[in-house]
Amino acid sequence: MTRSIDEITNGRRMRRNRRFEWNRRLVRENTLTTNDLIWPIFLIEGENRSEPVKSMPGVERFSVDRAVKAVKEAFDLGIPAIATFPDITFEKRDALGSEVLNPDGLINRATRAIKEAVPGIGIITDVALDPFTETGHDGILRDDIILNDETVEQLCKAAVIQAQAGADIISASEMMDGRIGAIRDALNEAGFTDTAILAYSAKYASAFYGPYREAVGTDKMLKGDKRTYFMDPANSDEALHEAALDVAEGADMLMVKPGMPYLDILRRIKDEFQMPTFVYQVSGEYSMIMAGVEKGFLDRERAMLESLMAFKRAGADGIFTYFAPEVAAILNGQKSPGSTMDH
Ligand code: PBG
């Protein structure tokens, strides 16, 4: 070496701040807490029933009574909110996704039961039609086209019904144009001016939703793909336009989905709008980590926590994650490092 290291770095040795755990803690820029977690859960009909989602090791679908128990535990762990997704029987699915308008449908019954038993937890329900249509599409399909405006009408009605059942946040995960403003109007007209709207602003046409589609039973039904309404993974500026429209139309919070492959989008949206910004660690991300863990290639706890910290670093305020109860237990010190807990 012709120059010494101190000549090269001007005496700046970055490793000084990494020497001890106490000084790594002092200079840490981001923290993950239970306040960041949103737990998505899958619902099924029946009583005292749960069934495993095969492609998501450790994840189960719950009947409403079991969901209530699970949500109570989540609340006790400090998780601020849950999000529900139903797996209804195939006979109830039709072209228009009519079951989404049933005030006593699975989602709405779960909302009422959870509200009553666990009033302190936030409930997020979704108006997308995919669990209700016979095509597995998020909107109404006619002549090979997903109809935008007709779908939005359906979403507006669903939003009011979900708000009536007690949902605190209505989420729109189907990427139809104009739906945020239309849902805001519908909620306001029905007197739900305080019900919030979470816009899935940048939702990509992603391979990482595969396991979710098994969880809600759309895997075998889906004809074609969702590329005429979800975003092209190649685009980034377009996500900012989507988010700008959602903000202008009255969204209370924005979402980027999937998470890990789209950290750049998360950062851009957070920087541009400084809105509450959520990210969804989707089923495929969960299953990828779990598959690595099951094969012995990854350390479960470290992989899980690192994947969530990456979202905080990229600007997320809230994280939808199937790991939520396990992570909350770890963060609360209720779970010893390295142990395994299935939720
Ligand atoms: C559709 C919807 C999807 C997810 C939740 N709602 C995507 C899809 O099936 O196209 C994915 C969630 C996940 O993968 O965890 N409205």
GROMACS .gro file of C-alpha atoms and ligand atoms in nm:
model
  359
    1MET     CA    1   0.000   0.000   0.000
    2THR     CA    2   0.140   0.338  -0.092
    3ARG     CA    3  -0.096   0.532   0.134
    4SER     CA    4  -0.202   0.434   0.484
    5ILE     CA    5  -0.570   0.366   0.550
    6ASP     CA    6  -0.596   0.684   0.753
    7GLU     CA    7  -0.458   0.882   0.460
    8ILE     CA    8  -0.712   0.717   0.229
    9THR     CA    9  -1.012   0.776   0.456
   10ASN     CA   10  -0.897   1.105   0.604
   11GLY     CA   11  -0.905   0.935   0.938
   12ARG     CA   12  -1.270   0.842   0.910
   13ARG     CA   13  -1.312   0.487   1.025
   14MET     CA   14  -1.677   0.395   0.992
   15ARG     CA   15  -1.631   0.076   1.190
   16ARG     CA   16  -1.581   0.275   1.513
   17ASN     CA   17  -1.957   0.306   1.546
   18ARG     CA   18  -2.009  -0.067   1.505
   19ARG     CA   19  -1.771  -0.194   1.775
   20PHE     CA   20  -2.014  -0.278   2.053
   21GLU     CA   21  -2.377  -0.362   2.084
   22TRP     CA   22  -2.436  -0.047   2.292
   23ASN     CA   23  -2.293   0.180   2.026
   24ARG     CA   24  -2.470   0.000   1.744
   25ARG     CA   25  -2.788   0.066   1.941
   26LEU     CA   26  -2.701   0.433   1.985
   27VAL     CA   27  -2.651   0.501   1.614
   28ARG     CA   28  -2.938   0.284   1.490
   29GLU     CA   29  -3.153   0.485   1.247
   30ASN     CA   30  -3.469   0.275   1.241
   31THR     CA   31  -3.664   0.064   1.484
   32LEU     CA   32  -3.929  -0.198   1.440
   33THR     CA   33  -4.200  -0.206   1.707
   34THR     CA   34  -4.532  -0.380   1.753
   35ASN     CA   35  -4.691  -0.047   1.648
   36ASP     CA   36  -4.579  -0.119   1.293
   37LEU     CA   37  -4.765  -0.447   1.252
   38ILE     CA   38  -5.088  -0.526   1.071
   39TRP     CA   39  -5.190  -0.892   1.073
   40PRO     CA   40  -5.379  -1.026   0.769
   41ILE     CA   41  -5.602  -1.322   0.855
   42PHE     CA   42  -5.802  -1.566   0.643
   43LEU     CA   43  -6.160  -1.655   0.730
   44ILE     CA   44  -6.369  -1.967   0.666
   45GLU     CA   45  -6.727  -2.064   0.743
   46GLY     CA   46  -6.818  -2.291   1.031
   47GLU     CA   47  -6.753  -2.306   1.400
   48ASN     CA   48  -6.445  -2.392   1.597
   49ARG     CA   49  -6.263  -2.469   1.275
   50SER     CA   50  -5.923  -2.387   1.141
   51GLU     CA   51  -5.740  -2.530   0.843
   52PRO     CA   52  -5.383  -2.486   0.731
   53VAL     CA   53  -5.295  -2.297   0.415
   54LYS     CA   54  -5.066  -2.554   0.253
   55SER     CA   55  -4.849  -2.308   0.065
   56MET     CA   56  -4.800  -2.088   0.375
   57PRO     CA   57  -4.650  -2.305   0.650
   58GLY     CA   58  -4.775  -2.185   0.990
   59VAL     CA   59  -5.072  -1.988   0.850
   60GLU     CA   60  -5.428  -2.104   0.913
   61ARG     CA   61  -5.773  -2.003   0.800
   62PHE     CA   62  -6.007  -1.945   1.094
   63SER     CA   63  -6.380  -1.973   1.147
   64VAL     CA   64  -6.518  -1.649   1.293
   65ASP     CA   65  -6.511  -1.771   1.655
   66ARG     CA   66  -6.150  -1.884   1.623
   67ALA     CA   67  -6.060  -1.561   1.446
   68VAL     CA   68  -6.197  -1.369   1.743
   69LYS     CA   69  -5.970  -1.567   1.977
   70ALA     CA   70  -5.668  -1.516   1.753
   71VAL     CA   71  -5.737  -1.143   1.723
   72LYS     CA   72  -5.769  -1.115   2.099
   73GLU     CA   73  -5.423  -1.267   2.130
   74ALA     CA   74  -5.291  -1.030   1.865
   75PHE     CA   75  -5.436  -0.737   2.057
   76ASP     CA   76  -5.275  -0.858   2.379
   77LEU     CA   77  -4.943  -0.874   2.194
   78GLY     CA   78  -4.981  -0.505   2.105
   79ILE     CA   79  -5.071  -0.542   1.737
   80PRO     CA   80  -5.271  -0.229   1.639
   81ALA     CA   81  -5.476  -0.368   1.351
   82ILE     CA   82  -5.582  -0.675   1.157
   83ALA     CA   83  -5.701  -0.722   0.798
   84THR     CA   84  -5.949  -0.988   0.695
   85PHE     CA   85  -5.969  -1.196   0.376
   86PRO     CA   86  -6.244  -1.456   0.326
   87ASP     CA   87  -6.235  -1.799   0.164
   88ILE     CA   88  -6.603  -1.857   0.082
   89THR     CA   89  -6.758  -2.165  -0.078
   90PHE     CA   90  -6.753  -2.182  -0.456
   91GLU     CA   91  -7.134  -2.186  -0.484
   92LYS     CA   92  -7.142  -1.836  -0.341
   93ARG     CA   93  -6.913  -1.695  -0.611
   94ASP     CA   94  -7.068  -1.542  -0.922
   95ALA     CA   95  -6.995  -1.307  -1.212
   96LEU     CA   96  -7.062  -0.990  -1.013
   97GLY     CA   97  -6.909  -1.102  -0.684
   98SER     CA   98  -7.254  -1.045  -0.533
   99GLU     CA   99  -7.165  -1.205  -0.200
  100VAL     CA  100  -6.950  -0.901  -0.118
  101LEU     CA  101  -7.280  -0.716  -0.070
  102ASN     CA  102  -7.418  -0.963   0.184
  103PRO     CA  103  -7.436  -0.775   0.516
  104ASP     CA  104  -7.418  -1.114   0.689
  105GLY     CA  105  -7.137  -1.244   0.471
  106LEU     CA  106  -6.823  -1.389   0.626
  107ILE     CA  107  -6.624  -1.063   0.636
  108ASN     CA  108  -6.906  -0.863   0.792
  109ARG     CA  109  -6.989  -1.126   1.052
  110ALA     CA  110  -6.623  -1.141   1.147
  111THR     CA  111  -6.605  -0.761   1.173
  112ARG     CA  112  -6.904  -0.750   1.408
  113ALA     CA  113  -6.777  -1.035   1.625
  114ILE     CA  114  -6.424  -0.891   1.648
  115LYS     CA  115  -6.554  -0.539   1.719
  116GLU     CA  116  -6.762  -0.668   2.004
  117ALA     CA  117  -6.496  -0.892   2.159
  118VAL     CA  118  -6.188  -0.680   2.091
  119PRO     CA  119  -6.304  -0.320   2.052
  120GLY     CA  120  -5.953  -0.180   2.086
  121ILE     CA  121  -5.809  -0.331   1.768
  122GLY     CA  122  -5.837  -0.168   1.425
  123ILE     CA  123  -6.026  -0.366   1.161
  124ILE     CA  124  -5.931  -0.333   0.796
  125THR     CA  125  -6.163  -0.489   0.540
  126ASP     CA  126  -6.112  -0.511   0.166
  127VAL     CA  127  -6.364  -0.433  -0.105
  128ALA     CA  128  -6.187  -0.614  -0.390
  129LEU     CA  129  -6.412  -0.868  -0.559
  130ASP     CA  130  -6.159  -1.148  -0.613
  131PRO     CA  131  -6.272  -1.371  -0.323
  132PHE     CA  132  -6.631  -1.340  -0.449
  133THR     CA  133  -6.615  -1.368  -0.829
  134GLU     CA  134  -6.630  -1.697  -1.015
  135THR     CA  135  -6.333  -1.579  -1.222
  136GLY     CA  136  -6.103  -1.494  -0.929
  137HIS     CA  137  -6.066  -1.147  -1.078
  138ASP     CA  138  -6.085  -0.833  -0.864
  139GLY     CA  139  -6.351  -0.682  -1.086
  140ILE     CA  140  -6.644  -0.774  -1.306
  141LEU     CA  141  -6.538  -0.952  -1.625
  142ARG     CA  142  -6.733  -0.913  -1.948
  143ASP     CA  143  -6.610  -1.009  -2.296
  144ASP     CA  144  -6.257  -1.058  -2.161
  145ILE     CA  145  -6.249  -0.707  -2.015
  146ILE     CA  146  -6.255  -0.611  -1.647
  147LEU     CA  147  -6.520  -0.339  -1.638
  148ASN     CA  148  -6.389  -0.041  -1.445
  149ASP     CA  149  -6.692   0.175  -1.372
  150GLU     CA  150  -6.935  -0.111  -1.301
  151THR     CA  151  -6.679  -0.261  -1.065
  152VAL     CA  152  -6.638   0.071  -0.881
  153GLU     CA  153  -7.015   0.086  -0.826
  154GLN     CA  154  -6.996  -0.256  -0.664
  155LEU     CA  155  -6.698  -0.154  -0.450
  156CYS     CA  156  -6.882   0.154  -0.323
  157LYS     CA  157  -7.177  -0.054  -0.206
  158ALA     CA  158  -6.941  -0.305  -0.044
  159ALA     CA  159  -6.756  -0.025   0.135
  160VAL     CA  160  -7.076   0.107   0.293
  161ILE     CA  161  -7.182  -0.243   0.402
  162GLN     CA  162  -6.839  -0.309   0.554
  163ALA     CA  163  -6.848   0.027   0.734
  164GLN     CA  164  -7.196  -0.055   0.867
  165ALA     CA  165  -7.057  -0.380   1.007
  166GLY     CA  166  -6.795  -0.177   1.194
  167ALA     CA  167  -6.483  -0.174   0.975
  168ASP     CA  168  -6.248   0.111   1.070
  169ILE     CA  169  -6.050   0.122   0.749
  170ILE     CA  170  -6.182   0.026   0.407
  171SER     CA  171  -5.905  -0.095   0.182
  172ALA     CA  172  -5.918  -0.099  -0.194
  173SER     CA  173  -5.679  -0.354  -0.340
  174GLU     CA  174  -5.817  -0.387  -0.694
  175MET     CA  175  -5.657  -0.092  -0.878
  176MET     CA  176  -5.974   0.028  -1.054
  177ASP     CA  177  -5.953   0.392  -1.168
  178GLY     CA  178  -6.139   0.648  -0.960
  179ARG     CA  179  -6.236   0.409  -0.683
  180ILE     CA  180  -6.090   0.604  -0.392
  181GLY     CA  181  -6.293   0.918  -0.466
  182ALA     CA  182  -6.606   0.716  -0.540
  183ILE     CA  183  -6.574   0.515  -0.217
  184ARG     CA  184  -6.513   0.838  -0.021
  185ASP     CA  185  -6.835   0.984  -0.163
  186ALA     CA  186  -7.032   0.667  -0.091
  187LEU     CA  187  -6.907   0.648   0.267
  188ASN     CA  188  -6.979   1.016   0.328
  189GLU     CA  189  -7.328   0.992   0.183
  190ALA     CA  190  -7.401   0.701   0.415
  191GLY     CA  191  -7.276   0.901   0.713
  192PHE     CA  192  -6.938   0.730   0.749
  193THR     CA  193  -6.722   1.042   0.725
  194ASP     CA  194  -6.488   0.900   0.990
  195THR     CA  195  -6.426   0.567   0.822
  196ALA     CA  196  -6.078   0.576   0.669
  197ILE     CA  197  -5.967   0.455   0.327
  198LEU     CA  198  -5.643   0.268   0.264
  199ALA     CA  199  -5.552   0.288  -0.103
  200TYR     CA  200  -5.342   0.011  -0.245
  201SER     CA  201  -5.185   0.277  -0.467
  202ALA     CA  202  -4.908   0.075  -0.618
  203LYS     CA  203  -5.018  -0.281  -0.651
  204TYR     CA  204  -4.814  -0.479  -0.898
  205ALA     CA  205  -4.910  -0.774  -1.118
  206SER     CA  206  -4.687  -1.006  -0.918
  207ALA     CA  207  -4.595  -1.372  -0.904
  208PHE     CA  208  -4.563  -1.336  -0.527
  209TYR     CA  209  -4.940  -1.354  -0.467
  210GLY     CA  210  -4.946  -1.726  -0.550
  211PRO     CA  211  -4.993  -1.866  -0.196
  212TYR     CA  212  -5.265  -1.608  -0.111
  213ARG     CA  213  -5.467  -1.735  -0.404
  214GLU     CA  214  -5.461  -2.082  -0.252
  215ALA     CA  215  -5.562  -1.928   0.083
  216VAL     CA  216  -5.875  -1.762  -0.060
  217GLY     CA  217  -5.944  -2.040  -0.311
  218THR     CA  218  -5.893  -1.836  -0.627
  219ASP     CA  219  -5.589  -2.030  -0.749
  220LYS     CA  220  -5.791  -2.278  -0.953
  221MET     CA  221  -6.048  -2.028  -1.078
  222LEU     CA  222  -5.835  -1.747  -1.211
  223LYS     CA  223  -5.856  -1.723  -1.587
  224GLY     CA  224  -5.588  -1.514  -1.749
  225ASP     CA  225  -5.393  -1.267  -1.540
  226LYS     CA  226  -5.440  -0.928  -1.375
  227ARG     CA  227  -5.213  -0.723  -1.596
  228THR     CA  228  -5.489  -0.498  -1.730
  229TYR     CA  229  -5.544  -0.354  -1.384
  230PHE     CA  230  -5.244  -0.425  -1.157
  231MET     CA  231  -4.921  -0.240  -1.237
  232ASP     CA  232  -4.637  -0.355  -1.458
  233PRO     CA  233  -4.337  -0.454  -1.240
  234ALA     CA  234  -4.118  -0.259  -1.482
  235ASN     CA  235  -4.270   0.076  -1.382
  236SER     CA  236  -4.187   0.321  -1.108
  237ASP     CA  237  -4.297   0.673  -1.215
  238GLU     CA  238  -4.643   0.531  -1.279
  239ALA     CA  239  -4.667   0.441  -0.908
  240LEU     CA  240  -4.627   0.808  -0.820
  241HIS     CA  241  -4.910   0.903  -1.056
  242GLU     CA  242  -5.132   0.636  -0.901
  243ALA     CA  243  -5.050   0.760  -0.551
  244ALA     CA  244  -5.106   1.125  -0.650
  245LEU     CA  245  -5.455   1.040  -0.774
  246ASP     CA  246  -5.534   0.846  -0.457
  247VAL     CA  247  -5.418   1.135  -0.238
  248ALA     CA  248  -5.624   1.381  -0.442
  249GLU     CA  249  -5.928   1.153  -0.424
  250GLY     CA  250  -5.909   1.138  -0.044
  251ALA     CA  251  -5.702   0.835   0.057
  252ASP     CA  252  -5.603   0.841   0.424
  253MET     CA  253  -5.308   0.609   0.378
  254LEU     CA  254  -5.125   0.458   0.083
  255MET     CA  255  -4.992   0.108   0.027
  256VAL     CA  256  -4.721  -0.052  -0.180
  257LYS     CA  257  -4.759  -0.421  -0.262
  258PRO     CA  258  -4.570  -0.657  -0.277
  259GLY     CA  259  -4.301  -0.542  -0.036
  260MET     CA  260  -3.948  -0.670  -0.066
  261PRO     CA  261  -3.920  -0.654  -0.448
  262TYR     CA  262  -4.063  -0.298  -0.440
  263LEU     CA  263  -3.865  -0.120  -0.167
  264ASP     CA  264  -3.765   0.149  -0.417
  265ILE     CA  265  -4.132   0.227  -0.483
  266LEU     CA  266  -4.202   0.246  -0.110
  267ARG     CA  267  -3.921   0.496  -0.062
  268ARG     CA  268  -4.030   0.712  -0.357
  269ILE     CA  269  -4.393   0.724  -0.244
  270LYS     CA  270  -4.302   0.804   0.117
  271ASP     CA  271  -4.064   1.082   0.008
  272GLU     CA  272  -4.303   1.231  -0.244
  273PHE     CA  273  -4.624   1.243  -0.039
  274GLN     CA  274  -4.519   1.209   0.327
  275MET     CA  275  -4.847   1.028   0.384
  276PRO     CA  276  -4.896   0.734   0.619
  277THR     CA  277  -4.752   0.465   0.393
  278PHE     CA  278  -4.802   0.095   0.438
  279VAL     CA  279  -4.638  -0.200   0.271
  280TYR     CA  280  -4.764  -0.555   0.225
  281GLN     CA  281  -4.519  -0.839   0.280
  282VAL     CA  282  -4.725  -1.069   0.062
  283SER     CA  283  -4.787  -1.440   0.082
  284GLY     CA  284  -4.507  -1.532  -0.157
  285GLU     CA  285  -4.254  -1.335   0.046
  286TYR     CA  286  -4.372  -1.511   0.362
  287SER     CA  287  -4.359  -1.852   0.196
  288MET     CA  288  -4.016  -1.789   0.047
  289ILE     CA  289  -3.874  -1.715   0.389
  290MET     CA  290  -4.054  -2.012   0.543
  291ALA     CA  291  -3.933  -2.246   0.269
  292GLY     CA  292  -3.578  -2.130   0.333
  293VAL     CA  293  -3.627  -2.187   0.705
  294GLU     CA  294  -3.775  -2.534   0.652
  295LYS     CA  295  -3.483  -2.630   0.432
  296GLY     CA  296  -3.242  -2.509   0.696
  297PHE     CA  297  -3.100  -2.241   0.465
  298LEU     CA  298  -3.222  -1.942   0.667
  299ASP     CA  299  -3.246  -1.850   1.032
  300ARG     CA  300  -3.616  -1.797   1.092
  301GLU     CA  301  -3.605  -1.512   1.337
  302ARG     CA  302  -3.323  -1.319   1.176
  303ALA     CA  303  -3.467  -1.349   0.824
  304MET     CA  304  -3.809  -1.240   0.949
  305LEU     CA  305  -3.688  -0.941   1.146
  306GLU     CA  306  -3.447  -0.828   0.874
  307SER     CA  307  -3.718  -0.840   0.609
  308LEU     CA  308  -3.940  -0.620   0.826
  309MET     CA  309  -3.663  -0.377   0.922
  310ALA     CA  310  -3.597  -0.328   0.550
  311PHE     CA  311  -3.952  -0.190   0.519
  312LYS     CA  312  -3.893   0.055   0.803
  313ARG     CA  313  -3.569   0.170   0.641
  314ALA     CA  314  -3.752   0.221   0.310
  315GLY     CA  315  -4.009   0.443   0.482
  316ALA     CA  316  -4.299   0.219   0.586
  317ASP     CA  317  -4.526   0.332   0.868
  318GLY     CA  318  -4.721   0.007   0.882
  319ILE     CA  319  -4.647  -0.343   0.758
  320PHE     CA  320  -4.898  -0.609   0.662
  321THR     CA  321  -4.724  -0.931   0.755
  322TYR     CA  322  -4.831  -1.289   0.825
  323PHE     CA  323  -4.545  -1.296   1.076
  324ALA     CA  324  -4.714  -1.029   1.292
  325PRO     CA  325  -4.800  -1.237   1.604
  326GLU     CA  326  -4.464  -1.412   1.609
  327VAL     CA  327  -4.274  -1.088   1.558
  328ALA     CA  328  -4.480  -0.911   1.824
  329ALA     CA  329  -4.398  -1.190   2.070
  330ILE     CA  330  -4.028  -1.154   1.991
  331LEU     CA  331  -4.038  -0.775   2.024
  332ASN     CA  332  -4.215  -0.810   2.359
  333GLY     CA  333  -3.948  -1.048   2.479
  334GLN     CA  334  -4.212  -1.318   2.517
  335LYS     CA  335  -4.034  -1.551   2.286
  336SER     CA  336  -3.679  -1.664   2.330
  337PRO     CA  337  -3.456  -1.620   2.028
  338GLY     CA  338  -3.435  -1.921   1.805
  339SER     CA  339  -3.749  -2.092   1.931
  340THR     CA  340  -4.030  -2.168   1.695
  341MET     CA  341  -4.390  -2.067   1.748
  342ASP     CA  342  -4.663  -2.139   1.501
  343HIS     CA  343  -4.946  -1.890   1.513
  344PBG     C1  344  -5.651  -0.914  -0.455
  344PBG     C2  345  -5.558  -0.947  -0.347
  344PBG     C3  346  -5.430  -1.002  -0.365
  344PBG     C4  347  -5.377  -1.020  -0.239
  344PBG     C5  348  -5.468  -0.973  -0.146
  344PBG     N1  349  -5.581  -0.928  -0.215
  344PBG     C6  350  -5.358  -1.030  -0.491
  344PBG     C7  351  -5.418  -1.121  -0.590
  344PBG     O1  352  -5.466  -1.229  -0.559
  344PBG     O2  353  -5.413  -1.084  -0.707
  344PBG     C8  354  -5.243  -1.080  -0.212
  344PBG     C9  355  -5.204  -1.097  -0.072
  344PBG    C10  356  -5.088  -1.186  -0.055
  344PBG     O3  357  -5.031  -1.240  -0.152
  344PBG     O4  358  -5.049  -1.204   0.060
  344PBG     N2  359  -5.742  -0.815  -0.426
   0.00000   0.00000   0.00000
